[in-house]
Amino acid sequence: EFVQGRLRDCHRKENAFPRNLQTAFDGIIHAVLYFIPPTFSKFSKNEIALLKELQKMTIVLPIISKADMYTSIELHTLKLKVPL
């Protein structure tokens, strides 16, 4: 709801001031960082639904915690589990 509200406000500002784009996009959320814990096994159905809804409004960046500690094969396997 928070992201949707911000997006609506920014579109309202953009339509009200078409010549002043910088002001129109001051409050917009450009990206959401979604941190994935090191104990991650898979996303729940609710998480997948949330991420898909967020993706319609902004960029979603899944961040794999402690990615530098995984082997390249483990990291590749984790990346395949991210449903985006």
CSV table of C-alpha atoms in Angstrom, one decimal:
chain,number,residue,atom,x,y,z
A,1,GLU,CA,0.0,0.0,0.0
A,2,PHE,CA,2.9,2.4,0.8
A,3,VAL,CA,4.5,1.9,-2.6
A,4,GLN,CA,1.1,2.2,-4.4
A,5,GLY,CA,0.4,5.5,-2.5
A,6,ARG,CA,3.8,6.9,-3.4
A,7,LEU,CA,3.3,5.9,-7.0
A,8,ARG,CA,-0.2,7.5,-7.2
A,9,ASP,CA,1.2,10.7,-5.6
A,10,CYS,CA,4.0,11.0,-8.1
A,11,HIS,CA,1.7,10.4,-11.0
A,12,ARG,CA,-0.7,13.1,-9.6
A,13,LYS,CA,2.2,15.5,-9.3
A,14,GLU,CA,3.4,14.7,-12.8
A,15,ASN,CA,0.0,15.4,-14.3
A,16,ALA,CA,-0.3,18.6,-12.4
A,17,PHE,CA,3.1,20.0,-13.3
A,18,PRO,CA,4.0,18.5,-16.7
A,19,ARG,CA,6.9,20.9,-17.2
A,20,ASN,CA,8.6,20.3,-13.8
A,21,LEU,CA,9.5,16.6,-13.9
A,22,GLN,CA,12.1,16.8,-11.2
A,23,THR,CA,9.4,17.9,-8.6
A,24,ALA,CA,7.0,15.3,-9.9
A,25,PHE,CA,9.3,12.4,-9.2
A,26,ASP,CA,10.8,13.6,-5.8
A,27,GLY,CA,8.9,11.1,-3.7
A,28,ILE,CA,8.8,8.1,-6.1
A,29,ILE,CA,10.3,4.8,-4.9
A,30,HIS,CA,12.7,3.8,-7.7
A,31,ALA,CA,13.7,0.4,-6.4
A,32,VAL,CA,13.0,-2.1,-3.6
A,33,LEU,CA,15.9,-4.1,-2.2
A,34,TYR,CA,14.7,-7.5,-1.0
A,35,PHE,CA,17.3,-9.2,1.2
A,36,ILE,CA,17.4,-13.0,1.0
A,37,PRO,CA,18.9,-14.5,4.2
A,38,PRO,CA,21.8,-17.0,4.0
A,39,THR,CA,19.4,-19.8,5.3
A,40,PHE,CA,17.1,-19.2,2.3
A,41,SER,CA,15.5,-22.4,0.8
A,42,LYS,CA,12.6,-21.0,-1.2
A,43,PHE,CA,10.0,-18.2,-1.4
A,44,SER,CA,6.6,-18.7,0.2
A,45,LYS,CA,3.5,-18.1,-2.0
A,46,ASN,CA,2.9,-14.8,-0.1
A,47,GLU,CA,6.4,-13.6,-0.8
A,48,ILE,CA,6.0,-14.4,-4.5
A,49,ALA,CA,2.7,-12.6,-4.7
A,50,LEU,CA,4.2,-9.6,-2.9
A,51,LEU,CA,7.2,-9.5,-5.2
A,52,LYS,CA,5.0,-9.7,-8.3
A,53,GLU,CA,2.8,-6.9,-7.1
A,54,LEU,CA,5.8,-4.7,-6.3
A,55,GLN,CA,7.3,-5.5,-9.7
A,56,LYS,CA,4.3,-3.8,-11.4
A,57,MET,CA,5.2,-0.5,-9.7
A,58,THR,CA,8.9,-0.4,-9.3
A,59,ILE,CA,12.2,-2.3,-9.7
A,60,VAL,CA,12.7,-5.2,-7.3
A,61,LEU,CA,16.3,-6.2,-6.6
A,62,PRO,CA,16.8,-9.5,-4.7
A,63,ILE,CA,20.0,-9.3,-2.7
A,64,ILE,CA,21.5,-12.6,-1.6
A,65,SER,CA,23.1,-12.2,1.8
A,66,LYS,CA,26.7,-13.2,2.2
A,67,ALA,CA,26.9,-14.0,-1.5
A,68,ASP,CA,30.7,-13.7,-1.4
A,69,MET,CA,30.9,-16.7,0.9
A,70,TYR,CA,29.2,-19.1,-1.5
A,71,THR,CA,30.9,-21.1,-4.2
A,72,SER,CA,29.9,-20.2,-7.7
A,73,ILE,CA,27.8,-23.4,-8.0
A,74,GLU,CA,26.0,-22.6,-4.7
A,75,LEU,CA,25.4,-19.0,-5.8
A,76,HIS,CA,24.1,-20.1,-9.2
A,77,THR,CA,21.7,-22.5,-7.5
A,78,LEU,CA,20.4,-19.8,-5.2
A,79,LYS,CA,19.9,-17.4,-8.2
A,80,LEU,CA,17.7,-20.1,-9.9
A,81,LYS,CA,15.4,-20.2,-6.9
A,82,VAL,CA,14.6,-16.5,-7.2
A,83,PRO,CA,11.3,-16.4,-9.2
A,84,LEU,CA,11.8,-12.9,-10.8
